[in-house]
Short mmCIF file of C-alpha atoms in Angstrom, two decimals:
data_model
loop_
_atom_site.label_atom_id
_atom_site.label_comp_id
_atom_site.label_asym_id
_atom_site.label_seq_id
_atom_site.Cartn_x
_atom_site.Cartn_y
_atom_site.Cartn_z
CA MET A 1 122.23 126.53 -95.01
CA THR A 2 125.97 127.41 -95.67
CA HIS A 3 129.17 126.61 -93.46
CA GLU A 4 129.73 130.23 -92.82
CA ASP A 5 126.12 130.64 -92.20
CA LYS A 6 125.87 127.59 -89.49
CA GLU A 7 129.66 129.23 -87.81
CA LEU A 8 127.83 132.96 -87.79
CA LEU A 9 124.70 130.98 -86.39
CA LEU A 10 127.14 129.24 -83.56
CA TYR A 11 128.96 132.33 -82.57
CA LYS A 12 126.17 134.29 -82.13
CA ILE A 13 124.46 131.82 -80.21
CA ASP A 14 128.21 131.90 -77.76
CA ALA A 15 128.37 135.20 -77.78
CA GLU A 16 124.78 136.41 -77.70
CA GLY A 17 122.76 133.41 -76.06
CA PHE A 18 120.44 131.62 -77.75
CA ASP A 19 117.02 133.27 -76.88
CA TYR A 20 118.35 136.52 -78.24
CA CYS A 21 119.96 135.55 -81.17
CA PHE A 22 116.95 134.35 -82.28
CA ASN A 23 114.54 136.90 -80.32
CA GLY A 24 115.87 140.40 -80.99
CA TYR A 25 119.45 140.32 -82.56
CA SER A 26 118.35 139.65 -85.94
CA SER A 27 115.46 137.58 -88.11
CA TRP A 28 118.63 136.20 -90.08
CA GLU A 29 117.05 136.86 -93.53
CA ASP A 30 119.81 136.34 -94.88
CA ILE A 31 119.87 132.77 -94.68
CA ASN A 32 118.31 130.65 -97.19
CA ASP A 33 117.12 127.41 -95.68
CA GLU A 34 113.43 127.01 -95.46
CA ASN A 35 113.63 124.73 -92.86
CA PHE A 36 115.40 127.14 -90.17
CA HIS A 37 113.27 129.95 -90.63
CA LYS A 38 110.17 127.45 -90.00
CA LEU A 39 112.23 126.13 -86.58
CA ARG A 40 113.05 129.32 -85.98
CA LEU A 41 109.70 131.20 -86.02
CA ALA A 42 108.34 127.90 -84.36
CA TYR A 43 110.69 128.96 -81.16
CA VAL A 44 109.90 132.15 -81.74
CA LYS A 45 106.12 131.97 -81.19
CA ALA A 46 106.27 129.28 -78.56
CA GLN A 47 108.93 131.12 -76.43
CA ASN A 48 105.94 134.48 -76.79
CA GLU A 49 103.06 131.90 -76.22
CA LEU A 50 104.80 131.02 -72.70
CA LYS A 51 105.40 134.61 -72.20
CA GLN A 52 102.01 134.86 -72.60
CA TYR A 53 100.55 132.19 -70.54
CA ILE A 54 103.00 132.99 -67.11
CA LYS A 55 101.57 136.25 -67.40
CA LYS A 56 97.80 135.40 -67.36
CA CYS A 57 98.22 132.39 -64.64
CA LYS A 58 96.86 133.48 -61.30
CA PRO A 59 98.39 132.02 -58.15
CA GLU A 60 97.47 129.55 -56.46
CA ASN A 61 97.36 131.63 -53.33
#
């Protein structure tokens, strides 16, 4: 990841919020960093799985 990529990401995280930055704003295809994309995709997947789990949970009462 270049210094410019890092600065842009940090700026967008502050401006747009962490969640929206990675789950809606952009897929960041122009960043050439395999580990970044691996972690980004794992975050998006975990977020989606948690949301689905919450939707399926039945209230205890």
